[in-house]
Amino acid sequence: MVVRLRDSRLRCGDRHPVADGGKAVSRDPTILVLGASGLIGEAVADWLARDGRLVVAAARHFSPAQAARFGAARIAAPLVALAEPELCALLDRTRAKVVVNCIGVLQDSGRGTGEAAHVGFVERLTAAMRAHPGLLIHLSVPGSPGDDRTAFSRTKRVGESIIQRSGVPHLILRPGFVLADAAFGGSALMRALAMLPFALPPSLAARPFAVTSVTTSLAPWHGRRTTGAPAVATSRQPGT
């Protein structure tokens, strides 16, 4: 039996892998979203849950609102600091067959560095996924290595190369300017521009750009069976 709670945006019940101690049996793959408290991670986990998927949201910390939204389908843990055996235990506990890695550190701080999040963690995650086969969907950066000007971009690019050499079935998404319901980063900038008491110069205001939803990119993959031949794909979406 599966119960849908309209207000919670969460699919739960006796098949949910977290609520039932990892003993769930379902024809649908369990999707583990790493970094589910961040701008992209929260939106992706929320959309997948509302789409009726078995989702486990994992992050270092959840706000009270996020904790209420994801309920029993959340795991709070210092993900970037987990050793390979601990990541194996996480994959085993959740029985995840699809892992969406939305973890990212824009700037180094006392809470973590890009090297640790984008390189060291990815190395351990791919090693764990070789022992627990599944599809890895990884959020990276747009452009090419020659365009990388920041430590964020450079370490993200190193993480890509680790995944590509790992042998783990994967899909790499490269979002650029991110718009979301939350006012953060690009979303906050667009809100601020909309409130300016004057119009932008025509050369800027009339310049079109492409917009692609992350959920559209994930749609062909989130229900994918991960048995059989590995599926490896790289998605480049300039201007998104």
GROMACS .gro file of C-alpha atoms in nm:
model
  240
    1MET     CA    1   0.000   0.000   0.000
    2VAL     CA    2   0.122   0.349  -0.082
    3VAL     CA    3  -0.030   0.660   0.068
    4ARG     CA    4  -0.011   0.994  -0.110
    5LEU     CA    5  -0.030   1.296   0.118
    6ARG     CA    6  -0.136   1.589  -0.096
    7ASP     CA    7  -0.003   1.859   0.136
    8SER     CA    8   0.330   1.695   0.219
    9ARG     CA    9   0.449   1.656  -0.141
   10LEU     CA   10   0.596   1.329  -0.024
   11ARG     CA   11   0.524   0.975  -0.125
   12CYS     CA   12   0.548   0.751   0.176
   13GLY     CA   13   0.404   0.432   0.317
   14ASP     CA   14   0.511   0.075   0.362
   15ARG     CA   15   0.733   0.082   0.051
   16HIS     CA   16   0.945   0.381   0.143
   17PRO     CA   17   1.309   0.279   0.193
   18VAL     CA   18   1.384   0.520   0.477
   19ALA     CA   19   1.057   0.499   0.666
   20ASP     CA   20   1.078   0.120   0.659
   21GLY     CA   21   1.441   0.082   0.753
   22GLY     CA   22   1.569   0.011   0.404
   23LYS     CA   23   1.357  -0.302   0.361
   24ALA     CA   24   1.132  -0.165   0.090
   25VAL     CA   25   1.052  -0.369  -0.217
   26SER     CA   26   0.927  -0.170  -0.515
   27ARG     CA   27   0.935  -0.187  -0.891
   28ASP     CA   28   1.025   0.183  -0.898
   29PRO     CA   29   1.390   0.271  -0.838
   30THR     CA   30   1.467   0.465  -0.523
   31ILE     CA   31   1.622   0.802  -0.605
   32LEU     CA   32   1.875   0.945  -0.358
   33VAL     CA   33   1.919   1.323  -0.390
   34LEU     CA   34   2.243   1.444  -0.234
   35GLY     CA   35   2.253   1.808  -0.132
   36ALA     CA   36   1.874   1.818  -0.108
   37SER     CA   37   1.872   2.132   0.108
   38GLY     CA   38   2.038   2.346  -0.160
   39LEU     CA   39   1.871   2.553  -0.429
   40ILE     CA   40   1.879   2.291  -0.704
   41GLY     CA   41   1.873   1.985  -0.480
   42GLU     CA   42   1.560   2.089  -0.294
   43ALA     CA   43   1.377   2.170  -0.619
   44VAL     CA   44   1.475   1.838  -0.776
   45ALA     CA   45   1.386   1.629  -0.470
   46ASP     CA   46   1.054   1.811  -0.430
   47TRP     CA   47   0.963   1.764  -0.798
   48LEU     CA   48   1.052   1.395  -0.797
   49ALA     CA   49   0.846   1.338  -0.481
   50ARG     CA   50   0.546   1.523  -0.626
   51ASP     CA   51   0.584   1.312  -0.939
   52GLY     CA   52   0.522   1.005  -0.724
   53ARG     CA   53   0.879   0.873  -0.712
   54LEU     CA   54   1.045   0.704  -0.418
   55VAL     CA   55   1.281   0.979  -0.309
   56VAL     CA   56   1.532   1.002  -0.026
   57ALA     CA   57   1.653   1.358   0.041
   58ALA     CA   58   1.999   1.375   0.198
   59ALA     CA   59   2.187   1.683   0.314
   60ARG     CA   60   2.416   1.807   0.587
   61HIS     CA   61   2.134   2.011   0.740
   62PHE     CA   62   1.767   2.079   0.670
   63SER     CA   63   1.572   2.388   0.768
   64PRO     CA   64   1.256   2.329   0.972
   65ALA     CA   65   1.045   2.386   0.659
   66GLN     CA   66   1.251   2.136   0.459
   67ALA     CA   67   1.238   1.882   0.740
   68ALA     CA   68   0.860   1.912   0.744
   69ARG     CA   69   0.840   1.880   0.365
   70PHE     CA   70   1.053   1.566   0.333
   71GLY     CA   71   0.951   1.408   0.663
   72ALA     CA   72   1.075   1.053   0.714
   73ALA     CA   73   1.223   1.053   0.363
   74ARG     CA   74   1.521   1.264   0.468
   75ILE     CA   75   1.867   1.187   0.599
   76ALA     CA   76   2.073   1.455   0.771
   77ALA     CA   77   2.442   1.365   0.764
   78PRO     CA   78   2.778   1.529   0.692
   79LEU     CA   79   2.780   1.381   0.342
   80VAL     CA   80   3.105   1.534   0.219
   81ALA     CA   81   3.290   1.399   0.522
   82LEU     CA   82   3.162   1.042   0.485
   83ALA     CA   83   3.423   0.777   0.412
   84GLU     CA   84   3.370   0.523   0.136
   85PRO     CA   85   3.236   0.251   0.373
   86GLU     CA   86   2.987   0.503   0.514
   87LEU     CA   87   2.871   0.597   0.164
   88CYS     CA   88   2.833   0.227   0.086
   89ALA     CA   89   2.619   0.195   0.400
   90LEU     CA   90   2.407   0.492   0.286
   91LEU     CA   91   2.347   0.335  -0.055
   92ASP     CA   92   2.269   0.002   0.108
   93ARG     CA   93   2.029   0.159   0.358
   94THR     CA   94   1.836   0.351   0.095
   95ARG     CA   95   1.868   0.088  -0.179
   96ALA     CA   96   1.909   0.376  -0.420
   97LYS     CA   97   1.938   0.286  -0.787
   98VAL     CA   98   1.959   0.648  -0.901
   99VAL     CA   99   2.180   0.903  -0.722
  100VAL     CA  100   2.143   1.273  -0.805
  101ASN     CA  101   2.448   1.462  -0.680
  102CYS     CA  102   2.359   1.829  -0.627
  103ILE     CA  103   2.635   1.898  -0.374
  104GLY     CA  104   2.832   2.211  -0.446
  105VAL     CA  105   3.045   2.466  -0.258
  106LEU     CA  106   3.059   2.806  -0.428
  107GLN     CA  107   3.335   2.941  -0.203
  108ASP     CA  108   3.572   2.781   0.044
  109SER     CA  109   3.484   2.847   0.407
  110GLY     CA  110   3.517   2.697   0.750
  111ARG     CA  111   3.227   2.466   0.662
  112GLY     CA  112   3.400   2.308   0.363
  113THR     CA  113   3.601   2.352   0.044
  114GLY     CA  114   3.537   2.293  -0.323
  115GLU     CA  115   3.824   2.044  -0.334
  116ALA     CA  116   3.660   1.835  -0.063
  117ALA     CA  117   3.306   1.855  -0.207
  118HIS     CA  118   3.376   1.834  -0.580
  119VAL     CA  119   3.683   1.610  -0.590
  120GLY     CA  120   3.737   1.404  -0.275
  121PHE     CA  121   3.369   1.334  -0.218
  122VAL     CA  122   3.310   1.243  -0.583
  123GLU     CA  123   3.602   0.999  -0.572
  124ARG     CA  124   3.451   0.820  -0.272
  125LEU     CA  125   3.097   0.834  -0.412
  126THR     CA  126   3.195   0.674  -0.743
  127ALA     CA  127   3.394   0.408  -0.558
  128ALA     CA  128   3.089   0.330  -0.344
  129MET     CA  129   2.866   0.316  -0.653
  130ARG     CA  130   3.093   0.064  -0.818
  131ALA     CA  131   3.009  -0.164  -0.526
  132HIS     CA  132   2.638  -0.064  -0.538
  133PRO     CA  133   2.556  -0.029  -0.911
  134GLY     CA  134   2.320   0.245  -1.016
  135LEU     CA  135   2.288   0.558  -1.229
  136LEU     CA  136   2.472   0.871  -1.114
  137ILE     CA  137   2.324   1.204  -1.225
  138HIS     CA  138   2.576   1.476  -1.149
  139LEU     CA  139   2.528   1.854  -1.149
  140SER     CA  140   2.833   2.032  -1.286
  141VAL     CA  141   2.917   2.362  -1.459
  142PRO     CA  142   2.874   2.484  -1.819
  143GLY     CA  143   3.146   2.568  -2.065
  144SER     CA  144   3.481   2.403  -2.131
  145PRO     CA  145   3.795   2.370  -1.915
  146GLY     CA  146   3.951   2.668  -2.091
  147ASP     CA  147   3.666   2.886  -1.963
  148ASP     CA  148   3.716   2.795  -1.597
  149ARG     CA  149   3.823   3.102  -1.399
  150THR     CA  150   3.723   3.007  -1.044
  151ALA     CA  151   3.815   2.732  -0.800
  152PHE     CA  152   3.449   2.630  -0.808
  153SER     CA  153   3.455   2.566  -1.183
  154ARG     CA  154   3.798   2.403  -1.183
  155THR     CA  155   3.717   2.156  -0.904
  156LYS     CA  156   3.377   2.080  -1.058
  157ARG     CA  157   3.556   1.996  -1.384
  158VAL     CA  158   3.795   1.762  -1.200
  159GLY     CA  159   3.493   1.590  -1.049
  160GLU     CA  160   3.352   1.537  -1.399
  161SER     CA  161   3.671   1.366  -1.513
  162ILE     CA  162   3.662   1.137  -1.208
  163ILE     CA  163   3.308   1.032  -1.293
  164GLN     CA  164   3.388   0.980  -1.661
  165ARG     CA  165   3.680   0.750  -1.573
  166SER     CA  166   3.496   0.563  -1.299
  167GLY     CA  167   3.297   0.323  -1.515
  168VAL     CA  168   2.980   0.417  -1.323
  169PRO     CA  169   2.675   0.478  -1.549
  170HIS     CA  170   2.626   0.852  -1.539
  171LEU     CA  171   2.458   1.162  -1.675
  172ILE     CA  172   2.628   1.501  -1.631
  173LEU     CA  173   2.408   1.812  -1.636
  174ARG     CA  174   2.566   2.155  -1.674
  175PRO     CA  175   2.324   2.426  -1.562
  176GLY     CA  176   2.449   2.782  -1.582
  177PHE     CA  177   2.225   3.068  -1.470
  178VAL     CA  178   1.981   2.905  -1.227
  179LEU     CA  179   1.629   3.034  -1.166
  180ALA     CA  180   1.421   2.887  -0.885
  181ASP     CA  181   1.139   2.971  -0.648
  182ALA     CA  182   1.389   3.054  -0.372
  183ALA     CA  183   1.555   3.398  -0.387
  184PHE     CA  184   1.919   3.297  -0.417
  185GLY     CA  185   2.194   3.364  -0.671
  186GLY     CA  186   2.052   3.413  -1.018
  187SER     CA  187   1.695   3.407  -0.887
  188ALA     CA  188   1.772   3.690  -0.646
  189LEU     CA  189   1.943   3.889  -0.923
  190MET     CA  190   1.643   3.861  -1.154
  191ARG     CA  191   1.408   3.974  -0.877
  192ALA     CA  192   1.633   4.272  -0.806
  193LEU     CA  193   1.647   4.370  -1.175
  194ALA     CA  194   1.269   4.348  -1.199
  195MET     CA  195   1.233   4.605  -0.919
  196LEU     CA  196   1.465   4.866  -1.064
  197PRO     CA  197   1.285   5.199  -1.117
  198PHE     CA  198   1.423   5.226  -1.472
  199ALA     CA  199   1.441   5.008  -1.782
  200LEU     CA  200   1.748   4.819  -1.890
  201PRO     CA  201   1.932   4.938  -2.203
  202PRO     CA  202   1.771   4.790  -2.519
  203SER     CA  203   2.094   4.603  -2.598
  204LEU     CA  204   2.044   4.404  -2.278
  205ALA     CA  205   1.668   4.395  -2.241
  206ALA     CA  206   1.613   4.261  -2.594
  207ARG     CA  207   1.880   3.993  -2.576
  208PRO     CA  208   1.715   3.647  -2.580
  209PHE     CA  209   1.850   3.341  -2.407
  210ALA     CA  210   1.741   2.978  -2.379
  211VAL     CA  211   1.579   2.845  -2.063
  212THR     CA  212   1.563   2.474  -1.990
  213SER     CA  213   1.413   2.319  -1.679
  214VAL     CA  214   1.634   2.082  -1.484
  215THR     CA  215   1.327   1.864  -1.439
  216THR     CA  216   1.293   1.842  -1.817
  217SER     CA  217   1.650   1.716  -1.837
  218LEU     CA  218   1.590   1.460  -1.566
  219ALA     CA  219   1.252   1.341  -1.694
  220PRO     CA  220   1.384   1.077  -1.940
  221TRP     CA  221   1.616   0.938  -1.672
  222HIS     CA  222   1.449   0.945  -1.332
  223GLY     CA  223   1.240   0.634  -1.393
  224ARG     CA  224   1.512   0.450  -1.581
  225ARG     CA  225   1.595   0.091  -1.495
  226THR     CA  226   1.963   0.059  -1.415
  227THR     CA  227   2.007  -0.306  -1.507
  228GLY     CA  228   2.170  -0.418  -1.829
  229ALA     CA  229   2.425  -0.222  -2.025
  230PRO     CA  230   2.553   0.097  -1.857
  231ALA     CA  231   2.408   0.418  -1.989
  232VAL     CA  232   2.659   0.701  -2.014
  233ALA     CA  233   2.555   1.044  -2.132
  234THR     CA  234   2.676   1.399  -2.103
  235SER     CA  235   2.433   1.687  -2.134
  236ARG     CA  236   2.553   2.030  -2.241
  237GLN     CA  237   2.293   2.303  -2.221
  238PRO     CA  238   2.452   2.642  -2.288
  239GLY     CA  239   2.250   2.940  -2.179
  240THR     CA  240   2.039   2.753  -1.923
   0.00000   0.00000   0.00000
